[in-house]
mmCIF file of C-alpha atoms and ligand atoms in Angstrom:
data_model
loop_
_atom_site.group_PDB
_atom_site.id
_atom_site.type_symbol
_atom_site.label_atom_id
_atom_site.label_comp_id
_atom_site.label_asym_id
_atom_site.label_seq_id
_atom_site.Cartn_x
_atom_site.Cartn_y
_atom_site.Cartn_z
ATOM 1 C CA UNK A 1 40.205 -31.755 -16.727
ATOM 2 C CA UNK A 2 43.802 -33.169 -16.538
ATOM 3 C CA UNK A 3 46.200 -31.788 -19.328
ATOM 4 C CA UNK A 4 48.001 -35.224 -18.937
ATOM 5 C CA UNK A 5 47.206 -38.636 -18.396
ATOM 6 C CA UNK A 6 49.067 -40.273 -15.624
ATOM 7 C CA UNK A 7 52.533 -41.102 -16.883
ATOM 8 C CA UNK A 8 53.666 -44.662 -17.383
ATOM 9 C CA UNK A 9 50.240 -46.023 -18.194
ATOM 10 C CA UNK A 10 50.451 -49.821 -19.025
ATOM 11 C CA UNK A 11 49.147 -50.832 -22.508
ATOM 12 C CA UNK A 12 48.664 -54.144 -23.996
ATOM 13 C CA UNK A 13 49.087 -54.554 -27.698
ATOM 14 C CA UNK A 14 47.464 -57.457 -29.201
ATOM 15 C CA UNK A 15 48.545 -58.200 -32.719
ATOM 16 C CA UNK A 16 49.880 -61.266 -34.606
ATOM 17 C CA UNK A 17 52.070 -59.282 -36.942
ATOM 18 C CA UNK A 18 55.526 -58.513 -35.296
ATOM 19 C CA UNK A 19 56.086 -55.712 -37.667
ATOM 20 C CA UNK A 20 52.885 -53.903 -36.471
ATOM 21 C CA UNK A 21 53.802 -54.525 -32.698
ATOM 22 C CA UNK A 22 57.401 -53.054 -33.098
ATOM 23 C CA UNK A 23 55.983 -49.747 -34.524
ATOM 24 C CA UNK A 24 53.383 -49.286 -31.993
ATOM 25 C CA UNK A 25 55.678 -50.383 -29.220
ATOM 26 C CA UNK A 26 58.316 -47.861 -30.100
ATOM 27 C CA UNK A 27 55.629 -44.930 -30.364
ATOM 28 C CA UNK A 28 54.134 -45.694 -27.050
ATOM 29 C CA UNK A 29 57.327 -46.342 -25.406
ATOM 30 C CA UNK A 30 58.507 -42.946 -26.408
ATOM 31 C CA UNK A 31 55.486 -41.496 -24.813
ATOM 32 C CA UNK A 32 56.748 -43.026 -21.542
ATOM 33 C CA UNK A 33 54.113 -46.100 -21.358
ATOM 34 C CA UNK A 34 54.895 -49.449 -20.366
ATOM 35 C CA UNK A 35 54.096 -52.108 -23.278
ATOM 36 C CA UNK A 36 53.040 -55.659 -22.994
ATOM 37 C CA UNK A 37 52.406 -57.575 -26.020
ATOM 38 C CA UNK A 38 50.272 -60.541 -26.851
ATOM 39 C CA UNK A 39 50.353 -62.504 -30.158
ATOM 40 C CA UNK A 40 46.854 -63.848 -30.078
ATOM 41 C CA UNK A 41 43.386 -63.304 -28.580
ATOM 42 C CA UNK A 42 43.670 -66.461 -26.191
ATOM 43 C CA UNK A 43 47.313 -64.754 -25.080
ATOM 44 C CA UNK A 44 45.636 -61.461 -24.417
ATOM 45 C CA UNK A 45 42.796 -63.034 -22.462
ATOM 46 C CA UNK A 46 45.173 -64.986 -20.168
ATOM 47 C CA UNK A 47 47.623 -61.737 -19.845
ATOM 48 C CA UNK A 48 44.880 -59.213 -19.412
ATOM 49 C CA UNK A 49 43.459 -59.942 -15.844
ATOM 50 C CA UNK A 50 46.960 -60.618 -14.567
ATOM 51 C CA UNK A 51 48.609 -57.336 -15.638
ATOM 52 C CA UNK A 52 45.626 -55.045 -15.726
ATOM 53 C CA UNK A 53 46.605 -52.763 -18.374
ATOM 54 C CA UNK A 54 45.131 -49.111 -18.605
ATOM 55 C CA UNK A 55 44.202 -49.598 -22.200
ATOM 56 C CA UNK A 56 44.138 -52.480 -24.686
ATOM 57 C CA UNK A 57 45.052 -51.953 -28.444
ATOM 58 C CA UNK A 58 43.437 -54.882 -30.413
ATOM 59 C CA UNK A 59 43.774 -56.191 -34.022
ATOM 60 C CA UNK A 60 40.885 -58.078 -35.327
ATOM 61 C CA UNK A 61 41.964 -60.529 -37.826
ATOM 62 C CA UNK A 62 44.144 -63.167 -36.086
ATOM 63 C CA UNK A 63 44.419 -66.767 -36.080
ATOM 64 C CA UNK A 64 42.404 -68.621 -33.355
ATOM 65 C CA UNK A 65 39.656 -66.353 -31.693
ATOM 66 C CA UNK A 66 39.528 -63.198 -33.493
ATOM 67 C CA UNK A 67 39.687 -59.480 -32.201
ATOM 68 C CA UNK A 68 35.762 -59.334 -31.977
ATOM 69 C CA UNK A 69 35.380 -62.402 -29.758
ATOM 70 C CA UNK A 70 38.439 -61.403 -27.713
ATOM 71 C CA UNK A 71 36.892 -57.909 -27.163
ATOM 72 C CA UNK A 72 33.374 -59.486 -26.316
ATOM 73 C CA UNK A 73 35.177 -61.911 -23.558
ATOM 74 C CA UNK A 74 37.079 -58.868 -22.083
ATOM 75 C CA UNK A 75 34.055 -56.711 -21.586
ATOM 76 C CA UNK A 76 32.278 -59.738 -20.410
ATOM 77 C CA UNK A 77 34.842 -60.474 -17.409
ATOM 78 C CA UNK A 78 34.411 -58.415 -14.300
ATOM 79 C CA UNK A 79 38.351 -58.234 -14.092
ATOM 80 C CA UNK A 80 38.829 -56.807 -17.380
ATOM 81 C CA UNK A 81 35.491 -54.899 -18.323
ATOM 82 C CA UNK A 82 36.803 -51.456 -17.489
ATOM 83 C CA UNK A 83 39.773 -51.385 -19.629
ATOM 84 C CA UNK A 84 39.286 -49.429 -22.852
ATOM 85 C CA UNK A 85 39.581 -51.410 -25.960
ATOM 86 C CA UNK A 86 40.717 -49.852 -29.003
ATOM 87 C CA UNK A 87 40.532 -51.878 -32.332
ATOM 88 C CA UNK A 88 43.368 -51.041 -34.580
ATOM 89 C CA UNK A 89 42.747 -52.971 -37.857
ATOM 90 C CA UNK A 90 42.839 -53.063 -41.558
ATOM 91 C CA UNK A 91 39.125 -54.404 -41.465
ATOM 92 C CA UNK A 92 37.159 -51.220 -41.251
ATOM 93 C CA UNK A 93 34.024 -51.227 -43.085
ATOM 94 C CA UNK A 94 31.240 -49.597 -41.617
ATOM 95 C CA UNK A 95 29.740 -52.917 -40.660
ATOM 96 C CA UNK A 96 32.759 -54.004 -38.648
ATOM 97 C CA UNK A 97 33.154 -50.557 -36.925
ATOM 98 C CA UNK A 98 29.389 -50.923 -35.764
ATOM 99 C CA UNK A 99 30.249 -54.572 -34.771
ATOM 100 C CA UNK A 100 33.117 -53.285 -32.833
ATOM 101 C CA UNK A 101 31.412 -50.743 -30.936
ATOM 102 C CA UNK A 102 28.541 -53.084 -30.076
ATOM 103 C CA UNK A 103 30.916 -55.571 -28.339
ATOM 104 C CA UNK A 104 32.185 -52.718 -25.949
ATOM 105 C CA UNK A 105 35.250 -51.207 -27.791
ATOM 106 C CA UNK A 106 35.742 -47.347 -27.137
ATOM 107 C CA UNK A 107 37.257 -46.415 -30.367
ATOM 108 C CA UNK A 108 38.451 -47.770 -33.880
ATOM 109 C CA UNK A 109 41.733 -46.832 -35.690
ATOM 110 C CA UNK A 110 42.030 -48.014 -39.219
ATOM 111 C CA UNK A 111 45.232 -49.453 -40.690
ATOM 112 C CA UNK A 112 47.484 -48.217 -41.994
ATOM 113 C CA UNK A 113 47.215 -45.642 -39.398
ATOM 114 C CA UNK A 114 48.817 -42.268 -38.762
ATOM 115 C CA UNK A 115 51.168 -42.136 -35.597
ATOM 116 C CA UNK A 116 49.870 -38.885 -34.441
ATOM 117 C CA UNK A 117 46.425 -40.218 -34.737
ATOM 118 C CA UNK A 118 47.023 -43.239 -32.806
ATOM 119 C CA UNK A 119 48.956 -41.265 -30.021
ATOM 120 C CA UNK A 120 46.180 -38.666 -29.786
ATOM 121 C CA UNK A 121 43.273 -41.279 -29.433
ATOM 122 C CA UNK A 122 45.543 -43.282 -26.762
ATOM 123 C CA UNK A 123 46.180 -40.056 -24.849
ATOM 124 C CA UNK A 124 42.413 -39.250 -25.047
ATOM 125 C CA UNK A 125 41.169 -42.670 -23.714
ATOM 126 C CA UNK A 126 43.837 -42.979 -20.912
ATOM 127 C CA UNK A 127 42.707 -39.578 -19.680
ATOM 128 C CA UNK A 128 39.335 -40.561 -19.771
ATOM 129 C CA UNK A 129 39.887 -43.764 -17.938
ATOM 130 C CA UNK A 130 41.666 -41.643 -15.255
ATOM 131 C CA UNK A 131 38.962 -39.416 -14.993
ATOM 132 C CA UNK A 132 36.293 -41.999 -14.554
ATOM 133 C CA UNK A 133 38.653 -43.552 -11.859
ATOM 134 C CA UNK A 134 38.996 -40.402 -9.996
ATOM 135 C CA UNK A 135 35.017 -39.991 -10.219
ATOM 136 C CA UNK A 136 34.441 -43.429 -8.837
ATOM 137 C CA UNK A 137 36.863 -42.748 -5.934
ATOM 138 C CA UNK A 138 35.205 -39.541 -5.066
ATOM 139 C CA UNK A 139 31.813 -41.471 -5.249
ATOM 140 C CA UNK A 140 33.026 -43.844 -2.839
ATOM 141 C CA UNK A 141 34.215 -41.335 -0.426
ATOM 142 C CA UNK A 142 31.022 -39.322 -0.805
ATOM 143 C CA UNK A 143 29.101 -42.683 -0.036
ATOM 144 C CA UNK A 144 31.220 -43.246 3.072
ATOM 145 C CA UNK A 145 30.707 -39.684 4.251
ATOM 146 C CA UNK A 146 26.902 -40.125 3.477
ATOM 147 C CA UNK A 147 26.661 -43.488 5.604
ATOM 148 C CA UNK A 148 28.502 -41.807 8.651
ATOM 149 C CA UNK A 149 26.148 -39.007 8.332
ATOM 150 C CA UNK A 150 23.335 -41.623 8.482
ATOM 151 C CA UNK A 151 24.913 -43.169 11.401
ATOM 152 C CA UNK A 152 25.429 -39.940 13.196
ATOM 153 C CA UNK A 153 21.674 -39.110 12.834
ATOM 154 C CA UNK A 154 20.581 -42.529 13.769
ATOM 155 C CA UNK A 155 22.567 -42.675 16.671
ATOM 156 C CA UNK A 156 21.970 -39.013 17.806
ATOM 157 C CA UNK A 157 18.277 -39.684 17.647
ATOM 158 C CA UNK A 158 18.406 -43.015 19.438
ATOM 159 C CA UNK A 159 20.778 -41.964 22.190
ATOM 160 C CA UNK A 160 19.148 -38.700 22.750
ATOM 161 C CA UNK A 161 15.751 -40.035 22.657
ATOM 162 C CA UNK A 162 15.966 -42.141 25.808
ATOM 163 C CA UNK A 163 17.427 -39.611 28.082
ATOM 164 C CA UNK A 164 14.817 -37.059 26.863
ATOM 165 C CA UNK A 165 12.088 -39.389 27.620
ATOM 166 C CA UNK A 166 13.380 -40.162 31.112
ATOM 167 C CA UNK A 167 13.717 -36.307 31.873
ATOM 168 C CA UNK A 168 10.243 -35.724 30.533
ATOM 169 C CA UNK A 169 8.999 -38.598 32.830
ATOM 170 C CA UNK A 170 10.607 -37.165 36.132
ATOM 171 C CA UNK A 171 9.222 -33.514 35.063
ATOM 172 C CA UNK A 172 5.729 -34.918 34.457
ATOM 173 C CA UNK A 173 5.710 -36.556 37.949
ATOM 174 C CA UNK A 174 7.125 -33.270 39.554
ATOM 175 C CA UNK A 175 4.515 -31.317 37.968
ATOM 176 C CA UNK A 176 1.494 -33.740 38.854
ATOM 177 C CA UNK A 177 2.606 -34.702 42.231
ATOM 178 C CA UNK A 178 5.302 -32.406 43.115
ATOM 179 C CA UNK A 179 3.686 -30.990 46.250
ATOM 180 C CA UNK A 180 2.693 -34.305 47.761
ATOM 181 C CA UNK A 181 6.022 -35.978 47.384
ATOM 182 C CA UNK A 182 8.706 -36.112 50.126
ATOM 183 C CA UNK A 183 11.454 -33.549 50.023
ATOM 184 C CA UNK A 184 13.931 -36.323 49.470
ATOM 185 C CA UNK A 185 12.043 -37.887 46.327
ATOM 186 C CA UNK A 186 11.811 -34.467 44.864
ATOM 187 C CA UNK A 187 15.523 -33.713 45.332
ATOM 188 C CA UNK A 188 16.227 -37.342 43.933
ATOM 189 C CA UNK A 189 14.252 -36.455 40.722
ATOM 190 C CA UNK A 190 15.904 -33.237 40.233
ATOM 191 C CA UNK A 191 19.160 -34.716 40.695
ATOM 192 C CA UNK A 192 18.500 -37.425 38.125
ATOM 193 C CA UNK A 193 17.180 -34.606 35.710
ATOM 194 C CA UNK A 194 20.720 -32.767 36.343
ATOM 195 C CA UNK A 195 22.640 -35.935 35.791
ATOM 196 C CA UNK A 196 20.869 -37.144 32.726
ATOM 197 C CA UNK A 197 20.943 -33.783 31.042
ATOM 198 C CA UNK A 198 24.703 -33.616 31.746
ATOM 199 C CA UNK A 199 25.100 -36.802 29.894
ATOM 200 C CA UNK A 200 23.226 -35.561 26.892
ATOM 201 C CA UNK A 201 25.250 -32.371 27.037
ATOM 202 C CA UNK A 202 28.621 -34.605 26.833
ATOM 203 C CA UNK A 203 27.013 -36.677 24.071
ATOM 204 C CA UNK A 204 26.171 -33.374 22.074
ATOM 205 C CA UNK A 205 29.685 -32.391 22.717
ATOM 206 C CA UNK A 206 31.142 -35.394 21.392
ATOM 207 C CA UNK A 207 28.978 -35.190 18.216
ATOM 208 C CA UNK A 208 29.855 -31.897 17.733
ATOM 209 C CA UNK A 209 33.506 -32.910 18.009
ATOM 210 C CA UNK A 210 33.010 -35.663 15.299
ATOM 211 C CA UNK A 211 31.343 -33.507 12.834
ATOM 212 C CA UNK A 212 34.093 -30.774 13.608
ATOM 213 C CA UNK A 213 36.894 -33.412 12.795
ATOM 214 C CA UNK A 214 35.044 -35.048 10.061
ATOM 215 C CA UNK A 215 34.968 -31.603 8.359
ATOM 216 C CA UNK A 216 38.576 -30.949 8.759
ATOM 217 C CA UNK A 217 38.009 -28.094 11.336
ATOM 218 C CA UNK A 218 40.034 -28.976 14.401
ATOM 219 C CA UNK A 219 41.998 -26.115 15.449
ATOM 220 C CA UNK A 220 44.401 -26.480 18.375
ATOM 221 C CA UNK A 221 45.006 -23.900 21.189
ATOM 222 C CA UNK A 222 48.498 -24.719 21.844
ATOM 223 C CA UNK A 223 50.232 -23.555 25.208
ATOM 224 C CA UNK A 224 53.404 -24.528 27.246
ATOM 225 C CA UNK A 225 51.995 -26.616 30.130
ATOM 226 C CA UNK A 226 52.719 -29.497 32.405
ATOM 227 C CA UNK A 227 50.941 -32.644 31.271
ATOM 228 C CA UNK A 228 51.644 -34.362 34.578
ATOM 229 C CA UNK A 229 49.693 -31.569 36.228
ATOM 230 C CA UNK A 230 46.708 -31.969 33.705
ATOM 231 C CA UNK A 231 47.007 -35.941 34.442
ATOM 232 C CA UNK A 232 46.711 -35.302 38.065
ATOM 233 C CA UNK A 233 43.819 -32.872 37.710
ATOM 234 C CA UNK A 234 41.830 -35.359 35.527
ATOM 235 C CA UNK A 235 42.764 -38.270 38.065
ATOM 236 C CA UNK A 236 40.856 -36.426 40.667
ATOM 237 C CA UNK A 237 37.825 -36.591 38.829
ATOM 238 C CA UNK A 238 38.188 -40.130 37.991
ATOM 239 C CA UNK A 239 39.131 -41.318 41.427
ATOM 240 C CA UNK A 240 35.595 -40.348 42.613
ATOM 241 C CA UNK A 241 33.983 -42.534 39.658
ATOM 242 C CA UNK A 242 36.443 -45.343 40.368
ATOM 243 C CA UNK A 243 35.558 -45.535 43.929
ATOM 244 C CA UNK A 244 31.859 -46.219 43.186
ATOM 245 C CA UNK A 245 32.945 -49.466 41.602
ATOM 246 C CA UNK A 246 35.784 -49.973 44.334
ATOM 247 C CA UNK A 247 38.362 -49.717 41.602
ATOM 248 C CA UNK A 248 41.712 -48.556 42.770
ATOM 249 C CA UNK A 249 43.718 -46.150 40.458
ATOM 250 C CA UNK A 250 47.454 -46.420 40.700
ATOM 251 C CA UNK A 251 49.486 -43.660 39.037
ATOM 252 C CA UNK A 252 53.059 -43.285 38.364
ATOM 253 C CA UNK A 253 53.843 -39.995 36.822
ATOM 254 C CA UNK A 254 57.080 -38.725 35.718
ATOM 255 C CA UNK A 255 57.552 -34.861 35.813
ATOM 256 C CA UNK A 256 58.206 -34.071 32.237
ATOM 257 C CA UNK A 257 59.515 -30.521 31.177
ATOM 258 C CA UNK A 258 56.501 -28.261 30.122
ATOM 259 C CA UNK A 259 55.850 -28.395 26.372
ATOM 260 C CA UNK A 260 53.252 -27.190 23.844
ATOM 261 C CA UNK A 261 49.923 -29.068 23.907
ATOM 262 C CA UNK A 262 46.307 -27.885 23.675
ATOM 263 C CA UNK A 263 45.168 -28.865 27.386
ATOM 264 C CA UNK A 264 41.476 -29.128 26.444
ATOM 265 C CA UNK A 265 41.867 -31.618 23.619
ATOM 266 C CA UNK A 266 44.573 -33.757 25.353
ATOM 267 C CA UNK A 267 42.250 -33.379 28.622
ATOM 268 C CA UNK A 268 39.470 -35.105 26.437
ATOM 269 C CA UNK A 269 42.027 -37.887 25.439
ATOM 270 C CA UNK A 270 43.100 -38.484 29.077
ATOM 271 C CA UNK A 271 39.307 -38.572 30.411
ATOM 272 C CA UNK A 272 38.189 -40.970 27.559
ATOM 273 C CA UNK A 273 41.091 -43.369 28.375
ATOM 274 C CA UNK A 274 40.487 -43.347 32.107
ATOM 275 C CA UNK A 275 36.723 -43.273 31.722
ATOM 276 C CA UNK A 276 37.067 -46.582 29.530
ATOM 277 C CA UNK A 277 39.161 -48.434 31.935
ATOM 278 C CA UNK A 278 36.702 -47.552 34.687
ATOM 279 C CA UNK A 279 33.594 -48.139 32.649
ATOM 280 C CA UNK A 280 34.396 -51.521 31.099
ATOM 281 C CA UNK A 281 36.208 -53.172 34.187
ATOM 282 C CA UNK A 282 34.287 -55.039 36.735
ATOM 283 C CA UNK A 283 34.252 -53.887 40.267
ATOM 284 C CA UNK A 284 37.143 -54.343 42.643
ATOM 285 C CA UNK A 285 39.927 -54.054 40.052
ATOM 286 C CA UNK A 286 43.170 -52.082 39.782
ATOM 287 C CA UNK A 287 44.088 -49.661 36.826
ATOM 288 C CA UNK A 288 47.728 -48.593 36.522
ATOM 289 C CA UNK A 289 48.170 -45.127 34.982
ATOM 290 C CA UNK A 290 51.738 -44.131 33.805
ATOM 291 C CA UNK A 291 53.395 -40.844 32.390
ATOM 292 C CA UNK A 292 56.728 -41.292 31.161
ATOM 293 C CA UNK A 293 59.384 -39.887 28.823
ATOM 294 C CA UNK A 294 59.611 -42.227 25.688
ATOM 295 C CA UNK A 295 62.527 -41.078 23.480
ATOM 296 C CA UNK A 296 61.230 -37.341 23.365
ATOM 297 C CA UNK A 297 57.805 -38.206 23.427
ATOM 298 C CA UNK A 298 55.421 -37.845 26.251
ATOM 299 C CA UNK A 299 53.900 -41.436 26.580
ATOM 300 C CA UNK A 300 50.482 -41.699 28.559
ATOM 301 C CA UNK A 301 49.112 -45.119 29.176
ATOM 302 C CA UNK A 302 46.233 -46.834 31.244
ATOM 303 C CA UNK A 303 46.482 -50.422 31.772
ATOM 304 C CA UNK A 304 43.378 -52.243 33.128
ATOM 305 C CA UNK A 305 42.259 -55.685 34.280
ATOM 306 C CA UNK A 306 38.896 -55.582 32.467
ATOM 307 C CA UNK A 307 37.666 -57.987 29.998
ATOM 308 C CA UNK A 308 40.106 -57.099 27.152
ATOM 309 C CA UNK A 309 39.517 -57.054 23.422
ATOM 310 C CA UNK A 310 39.431 -59.579 20.765
ATOM 311 C CA UNK A 311 41.527 -58.978 17.552
ATOM 312 C CA UNK A 312 38.508 -58.264 15.490
ATOM 313 C CA UNK A 313 37.285 -55.660 18.106
ATOM 314 C CA UNK A 314 40.668 -53.958 18.154
ATOM 315 C CA UNK A 315 40.718 -53.394 14.536
ATOM 316 C CA UNK A 316 37.375 -51.519 14.900
ATOM 317 C CA UNK A 317 38.121 -49.696 17.940
ATOM 318 C CA UNK A 318 39.004 -46.433 16.702
ATOM 319 C CA UNK A 319 36.314 -45.692 14.112
ATOM 320 C CA UNK A 320 33.329 -43.585 15.057
ATOM 321 C CA UNK A 321 30.105 -45.186 16.543
ATOM 322 C CA UNK A 322 31.732 -48.418 17.423
ATOM 323 C CA UNK A 323 29.835 -50.077 20.393
ATOM 324 C CA UNK A 324 31.639 -53.388 20.666
ATOM 325 C CA UNK A 325 31.238 -56.595 22.413
ATOM 326 C CA UNK A 326 32.372 -54.996 25.868
ATOM 327 C CA UNK A 327 29.464 -53.157 27.527
ATOM 328 C CA UNK A 328 29.667 -50.889 30.648
ATOM 329 C CA UNK A 329 29.665 -52.865 34.182
ATOM 330 C CA UNK A 330 27.899 -49.924 35.757
ATOM 331 C CA UNK A 331 25.322 -48.731 33.541
ATOM 332 C CA UNK A 332 27.549 -45.987 32.328
ATOM 333 C CA UNK A 333 26.621 -44.181 28.875
ATOM 334 C CA UNK A 334 28.435 -45.595 25.991
ATOM 335 C CA UNK A 335 28.100 -44.036 22.404
ATOM 336 C CA UNK A 336 31.151 -45.522 20.774
ATOM 337 C CA UNK A 337 32.420 -42.016 20.189
ATOM 338 C CA UNK A 338 35.317 -41.614 22.710
ATOM 339 C CA UNK A 339 38.153 -43.605 21.027
ATOM 340 C CA UNK A 340 37.442 -42.111 17.593
ATOM 341 C CA UNK A 341 37.683 -38.610 19.045
ATOM 342 C CA UNK A 342 41.028 -39.306 21.074
ATOM 343 C CA UNK A 343 42.610 -40.623 18.124
ATOM 344 C CA UNK A 344 42.102 -37.614 16.328
ATOM 345 C CA UNK A 345 43.040 -35.339 19.069
ATOM 346 C CA UNK A 346 46.052 -37.267 19.412
ATOM 347 C CA UNK A 347 46.999 -37.157 15.832
ATOM 348 C CA UNK A 348 46.305 -33.409 15.741
ATOM 349 C CA UNK A 349 49.400 -33.304 17.972
ATOM 350 C CA UNK A 350 51.387 -35.456 15.794
ATOM 351 C CA UNK A 351 51.060 -38.386 18.251
ATOM 352 C CA UNK A 352 49.999 -41.860 17.811
ATOM 353 C CA UNK A 353 47.205 -43.885 20.171
ATOM 354 C CA UNK A 354 47.751 -47.531 20.260
ATOM 355 C CA UNK A 355 46.281 -50.450 22.266
ATOM 356 C CA UNK A 356 47.555 -53.857 23.563
ATOM 357 C CA UNK A 357 44.985 -56.256 24.644
ATOM 358 C CA UNK A 358 43.864 -60.142 24.689
ATOM 359 C CA UNK A 359 40.525 -61.412 25.583
ATOM 360 C CA UNK A 360 40.509 -61.911 29.401
ATOM 361 C CA UNK A 361 44.043 -60.395 29.664
ATOM 362 C CA UNK A 362 43.062 -56.776 30.285
ATOM 363 C CA UNK A 363 43.954 -53.753 27.939
ATOM 364 C CA UNK A 364 46.398 -51.167 27.907
ATOM 365 C CA UNK A 365 45.798 -48.091 25.696
ATOM 366 C CA UNK A 366 48.634 -45.204 25.344
ATOM 367 C CA UNK A 367 49.274 -42.505 23.516
ATOM 368 C CA UNK A 368 52.342 -40.691 22.619
ATOM 369 C CA UNK A 369 52.786 -37.047 21.761
ATOM 370 C CA UNK A 370 56.168 -35.314 20.671
ATOM 371 C CA UNK A 371 57.399 -32.896 23.184
ATOM 372 C CA UNK A 372 58.743 -30.001 21.708
ATOM 373 C CA UNK A 373 58.502 -26.275 22.768
ATOM 374 C CA UNK A 374 57.535 -24.964 19.295
ATOM 375 C CA UNK A 375 54.068 -25.332 17.389
ATOM 376 C CA UNK A 376 53.612 -28.951 16.433
HETATM 377 N N1 ATP B 1 39.574 -50.417 28.328
HETATM 378 C C1 ATP B 1 38.642 -51.176 27.344
HETATM 379 N N2 ATP B 1 38.327 -52.287 27.877
HETATM 380 C C2 ATP B 1 37.601 -53.074 27.171
HETATM 381 N N3 ATP B 1 36.721 -52.535 26.222
HETATM 382 C C3 ATP B 1 36.954 -51.333 25.893
HETATM 383 C C4 ATP B 1 37.956 -50.371 26.649
HETATM 384 N N4 ATP B 1 37.987 -49.303 26.040
HETATM 385 C C5 ATP B 1 36.983 -49.316 24.881
HETATM 386 N N5 ATP B 1 36.504 -50.442 24.886
HETATM 387 C C6 ATP B 1 35.477 -50.943 23.944
HETATM 388 O O1 ATP B 1 35.603 -50.114 22.877
HETATM 389 C C7 ATP B 1 34.182 -49.412 22.361
HETATM 390 C C8 ATP B 1 34.434 -48.038 22.115
HETATM 391 O O2 ATP B 1 35.032 -47.294 22.874
HETATM 392 P P1 ATP B 1 34.874 -45.796 22.976
HETATM 393 O O3 ATP B 1 35.498 -45.010 24.080
HETATM 394 O O4 ATP B 1 35.182 -45.263 21.641
HETATM 395 O O5 ATP B 1 33.203 -45.553 23.169
HETATM 396 P P2 ATP B 1 32.249 -45.781 24.347
HETATM 397 O O6 ATP B 1 33.101 -45.591 25.584
HETATM 398 O O7 ATP B 1 31.424 -46.684 24.374
HETATM 399 O O8 ATP B 1 31.418 -44.454 24.435
HETATM 400 P P3 ATP B 1 31.951 -42.982 24.613
HETATM 401 O O9 ATP B 1 33.223 -42.832 24.709
HETATM 402 O O10 ATP B 1 31.275 -42.198 23.278
HETATM 403 O O11 ATP B 1 31.207 -42.506 25.743
HETATM 404 C C9 ATP B 1 33.534 -49.522 23.751
HETATM 405 O O12 ATP B 1 32.144 -49.580 23.684
HETATM 406 C C10 ATP B 1 33.921 -50.996 24.376
HETATM 407 O O13 ATP B 1 33.229 -52.014 23.745
HETATM 408 MG MG1 MG B 2 34.517 -44.132 25.846
#
């Protein structure tokens, strides 16, 4: 429980008697609150949705629509229904009190009031509102995490089921007809099993990464190293994959001074940007890779001549499980996890991942991480 409600809450006083307003105004302002005033029910109904007060002090007997009707309308309007309404009135027969509560008021203060009583009740209701908002916020976050977990399970079961089915299929054929199959075919099947299970391992690795990131357990192993050497090493692997699609990789790598980074995590980021450029480009295209010093940051970028991305897809790119309009051009696996992981890996190094793209104009993905010899 919080001891204090948030300071500077906004309170709307609704009363037609200036003397009452003055007393309440001074008292509540001295507590650090911001006060707005409405001299009638109509004015309150007009003002409340605009200023969204944290609490309303409402008189009952006013010319025009009275406090009861004002309260009824405030609690019926979605824009104002969560604002606590406290009646503060000379009309305090048991019947009136009951009517007030039945219309949605949260409390009732009789006039003439005692200053301390008003302040205590106001404090209590502000605190209560604050706690309710906190709870709603936590609930929203829990719902988000739960949705993510459901997506996670849905995707894992879907994307793992297909490869397992293929592996079982190959194994069945090898068991049933292994002896009769030509050596070549047997090797082909075993290679398929090996490759498919490799993809499954990669996917499981990515799922573990995502769950580790989401639960906040991403630990970096920082070592002074050459980023250019790491990029060179990763390029060797991807050149081989690019050749299958007749895609040419052009690299221009500055020799940056060694600095502290986690080679395995940044290697994953490099791998994903390179594999995406190759995966989503049609055959016979070029990919330009650059490493440069951008104002004390190591900037790694990958520019492709692929399909490019719409503004809408660019907005979704970095969330987990985002398979977007562009699909792989060579039947490569796609789980929509790589960029979400890349973003977290880069951010863990206090860096930034960004994209520049337009439909039909290719894409450039880049990340920048600060070069510093000390632990980031
Ligand atoms: N260079 C690119 N050109 C065009 N579209 C891209 C490019 N990179 C990513 N995308 C789009 O963004 C989506 C998300 O990319 P991300 O790397 O997160 O997942 P993925 O490559 O589909 O799967 P994974 O990386 O998990 O194997 C892709 O499915 C694709 O639609
Ligand atoms: Mg990817």
